[in-house]
XYZ file of C-alpha atoms in Angstrom:
227
model
C -83.309 -29.360 16.860
C -81.066 -27.217 14.681
C -81.526 -25.218 11.484
C -79.259 -26.281 8.631
C -78.363 -24.859 5.239
C -76.989 -27.441 2.812
C -75.310 -25.959 -0.262
C -75.291 -28.388 -3.168
C -78.018 -30.256 -1.323
C -79.510 -31.850 -4.445
C -76.216 -33.511 -5.319
C -74.890 -36.964 -4.528
C -73.487 -36.271 -1.065
C -75.721 -33.302 -0.259
C -78.946 -35.241 -0.784
C -77.805 -37.943 1.632
C -77.029 -35.250 4.193
C -80.495 -33.761 3.786
C -82.081 -37.165 4.240
C -80.216 -37.716 7.505
C -81.031 -34.232 8.799
C -84.733 -34.668 8.073
C -84.749 -38.098 9.708
C -83.392 -36.479 12.874
C -86.010 -33.753 12.817
C -83.833 -30.784 11.901
C -85.000 -27.827 9.812
C -83.332 -28.003 6.390
C -82.842 -25.374 3.698
C -81.133 -26.321 0.430
C -79.527 -24.150 -2.219
C -78.518 -25.829 -5.476
C -78.252 -24.573 -9.058
C -78.998 -28.097 -10.366
C -75.990 -28.033 -12.690
C -75.110 -31.543 -11.520
C -77.611 -32.081 -8.701
C -81.148 -33.346 -9.323
C -84.463 -32.644 -7.618
C -85.153 -36.381 -7.885
C -82.426 -36.976 -5.303
C -84.632 -35.151 -2.789
C -87.967 -36.585 -3.939
C -88.670 -38.396 -0.654
C -88.121 -35.289 1.489
C -88.929 -32.397 -0.844
C -92.066 -31.579 1.135
C -90.041 -31.423 4.359
C -87.334 -28.993 3.249
C -87.055 -25.488 1.866
C -85.517 -25.724 -1.588
C -83.916 -22.681 -3.231
C -82.720 -23.034 -6.806
C -79.764 -20.696 -7.060
C -76.019 -20.270 -7.355
C -73.590 -19.561 -4.525
C -71.996 -16.936 -6.780
C -75.161 -14.872 -6.296
C -74.056 -12.743 -3.332
C -77.492 -11.286 -2.590
C -79.167 -14.699 -2.646
C -76.428 -16.178 -0.488
C -76.995 -13.452 2.097
C -80.678 -14.420 2.202
C -80.325 -18.194 2.530
C -77.875 -18.037 5.458
C -80.346 -16.107 7.594
C -81.607 -17.860 10.742
C -79.287 -20.830 10.236
C -77.343 -22.581 12.977
C -74.993 -24.569 10.744
C -74.021 -24.635 7.074
C -72.956 -27.860 5.361
C -71.145 -26.536 2.295
C -71.045 -28.966 -0.627
C -71.724 -26.732 -3.631
C -68.731 -27.039 -5.940
C -67.405 -28.057 -9.316
C -65.868 -31.415 -8.461
C -64.246 -32.388 -11.752
C -60.467 -32.214 -12.098
C -60.653 -32.285 -15.931
C -63.226 -29.471 -15.865
C -60.914 -27.445 -13.650
C -58.107 -27.869 -16.167
C -60.359 -26.810 -19.038
C -61.900 -23.840 -17.195
C -59.658 -22.906 -14.259
C -61.185 -19.437 -13.815
C -64.698 -20.841 -13.469
C -63.413 -23.465 -11.041
C -61.836 -20.820 -8.818
C -64.898 -18.571 -8.969
C -67.205 -21.370 -7.804
C -64.975 -23.321 -5.428
C -62.519 -20.879 -3.880
C -64.344 -17.552 -4.209
C -67.681 -19.276 -3.620
C -66.396 -20.649 -0.321
C -65.079 -17.216 0.649
C -68.450 -15.625 -0.134
C -70.203 -18.285 1.910
C -67.909 -17.755 4.895
C -68.482 -14.011 4.763
C -72.246 -14.423 4.464
C -72.207 -16.853 7.392
C -70.158 -14.424 9.477
C -72.483 -11.539 8.701
C -75.542 -13.634 9.562
C -74.130 -14.979 12.821
C -74.108 -18.622 11.743
C -72.759 -20.874 14.478
C -70.633 -23.242 12.415
C -69.687 -24.068 8.835
C -68.676 -27.582 7.783
C -67.261 -27.700 4.268
C -66.174 -30.337 1.802
C -62.484 -30.238 1.062
C -60.664 -32.990 -0.806
C -57.828 -35.469 -0.513
C -56.613 -33.992 -3.796
C -54.826 -31.349 -1.700
C -52.182 -34.005 -0.925
C -51.228 -34.376 -4.585
C -49.240 -37.493 -5.439
C -47.339 -37.645 -2.172
C -46.712 -41.402 -1.722
C -46.736 -41.266 2.086
C -49.319 -43.584 3.611
C -51.429 -43.210 5.549
C -52.220 -39.579 4.857
C -52.696 -37.220 7.805
C -53.918 -33.672 8.301
C -50.478 -32.228 9.062
C -49.011 -33.150 5.679
C -48.195 -30.081 3.565
C -50.579 -29.562 0.619
C -49.164 -30.372 -2.810
C -52.061 -29.568 -5.170
C -51.577 -30.623 -8.776
C -54.734 -29.296 -10.442
C -56.810 -26.110 -10.358
C -59.456 -28.130 -8.500
C -57.005 -29.094 -5.764
C -55.739 -25.511 -5.544
C -59.316 -24.287 -5.062
C -59.764 -26.688 -2.152
C -56.509 -25.565 -0.515
C -57.644 -21.957 -0.885
C -60.958 -22.836 0.742
C -59.090 -24.320 3.700
C -56.944 -21.212 4.056
C -59.974 -18.934 3.961
C -61.642 -21.127 6.585
C -58.617 -20.902 8.862
C -58.446 -17.123 8.487
C -62.146 -16.709 9.252
C -61.727 -18.862 12.319
C -58.652 -17.002 13.565
C -59.753 -13.441 12.798
C -63.519 -13.554 13.156
C -64.030 -16.503 15.488
C -66.269 -18.340 13.016
C -66.321 -22.058 13.789
C -65.303 -23.893 10.621
C -64.544 -27.573 10.041
C -63.078 -28.869 6.775
C -63.397 -32.522 5.802
C -60.956 -33.881 3.241
C -62.937 -36.483 1.327
C -61.256 -39.275 -0.520
C -63.247 -41.010 -3.296
C -66.859 -41.162 -2.134
C -69.198 -43.873 -3.410
C -72.733 -45.031 -2.739
C -76.383 -44.831 -3.832
C -77.419 -42.041 -6.208
C -73.936 -41.745 -7.666
C -74.616 -41.711 -11.395
C -72.274 -44.111 -13.247
C -72.822 -42.141 -16.470
C -71.602 -38.926 -14.873
C -68.066 -37.725 -15.672
C -67.720 -37.130 -11.919
C -68.557 -40.708 -11.002
C -66.123 -43.008 -9.239
C -65.043 -46.392 -10.475
C -67.159 -48.336 -7.953
C -70.473 -47.078 -9.336
C -69.219 -47.774 -12.869
C -68.185 -51.332 -11.947
C -71.532 -51.990 -10.257
C -73.469 -50.719 -13.291
C -71.415 -52.910 -15.608
C -71.894 -56.015 -13.469
C -75.635 -55.377 -13.141
C -75.763 -55.272 -16.932
C -74.045 -58.659 -17.054
C -70.771 -57.167 -18.246
C -67.278 -57.576 -16.870
C -65.808 -54.506 -15.160
C -63.487 -52.536 -17.410
C -60.064 -52.180 -15.799
C -57.736 -49.471 -17.034
C -53.976 -49.881 -16.848
C -52.469 -53.099 -15.518
C -54.965 -53.577 -12.666
C -52.450 -52.864 -9.919
C -53.616 -49.325 -9.242
C -55.030 -48.622 -5.806
C -57.331 -45.903 -4.521
C -58.927 -45.022 -1.218
C -62.730 -45.048 -1.100
C -65.202 -43.873 1.524
C -68.888 -44.774 1.686
C -71.307 -41.856 1.460
C -72.998 -42.933 4.700
C -69.689 -42.517 6.514
C -69.262 -39.069 4.962
C -72.710 -38.135 6.270
C -71.771 -39.372 9.739
C -68.573 -37.307 9.658
C -70.588 -34.209 8.772
C -73.055 -34.822 11.562
C -70.299 -35.213 14.126
C -68.491 -32.130 12.798
C -71.627 -30.003 12.950
């Protein structure tokens, strides 16, 4: 069995990862500042994990939590595009610089591999379908830029220091524990909440828009295979 650190582990995706890791018998440590994550997401496994309430911008704390870890699943981030437009400096500090600090801490601690959450937003509005990894990034928001920067840092740490890093570009993730009231929530959780309340789903625009969705269980499986 392996020892995992899950950053953002109390969040939507992170909590599902922790559940899977515990089910497979791995040792799990979580760091989350609970800005958007919730302890309730980990209620069923809280006694099985080590939970650290803290921020990945805390360099000293980050150096502590990566100790004696085989793999890091990095999901701590500000995931809102509108928030990145309103506060681009904060977005870069958490997402881009936070990823850099994590990579450096992992390198210093001798972590075997880092798997991190990137985003399909790096593609911008390129109409080419299907998307593929070799397409040049065309970020159109501070959030997307921060994810591209994270990928570049990951590549550099792999090439220069030999740190094993895998980046996963998520499209729109949906599934249980995604809060429909959250500004970060996807349209599927909002539609489901409306229909459960006996309401008709609210469609914006002319209804011809399309978007690519991925189930959170599939995201978890991708992380497990990448780790």
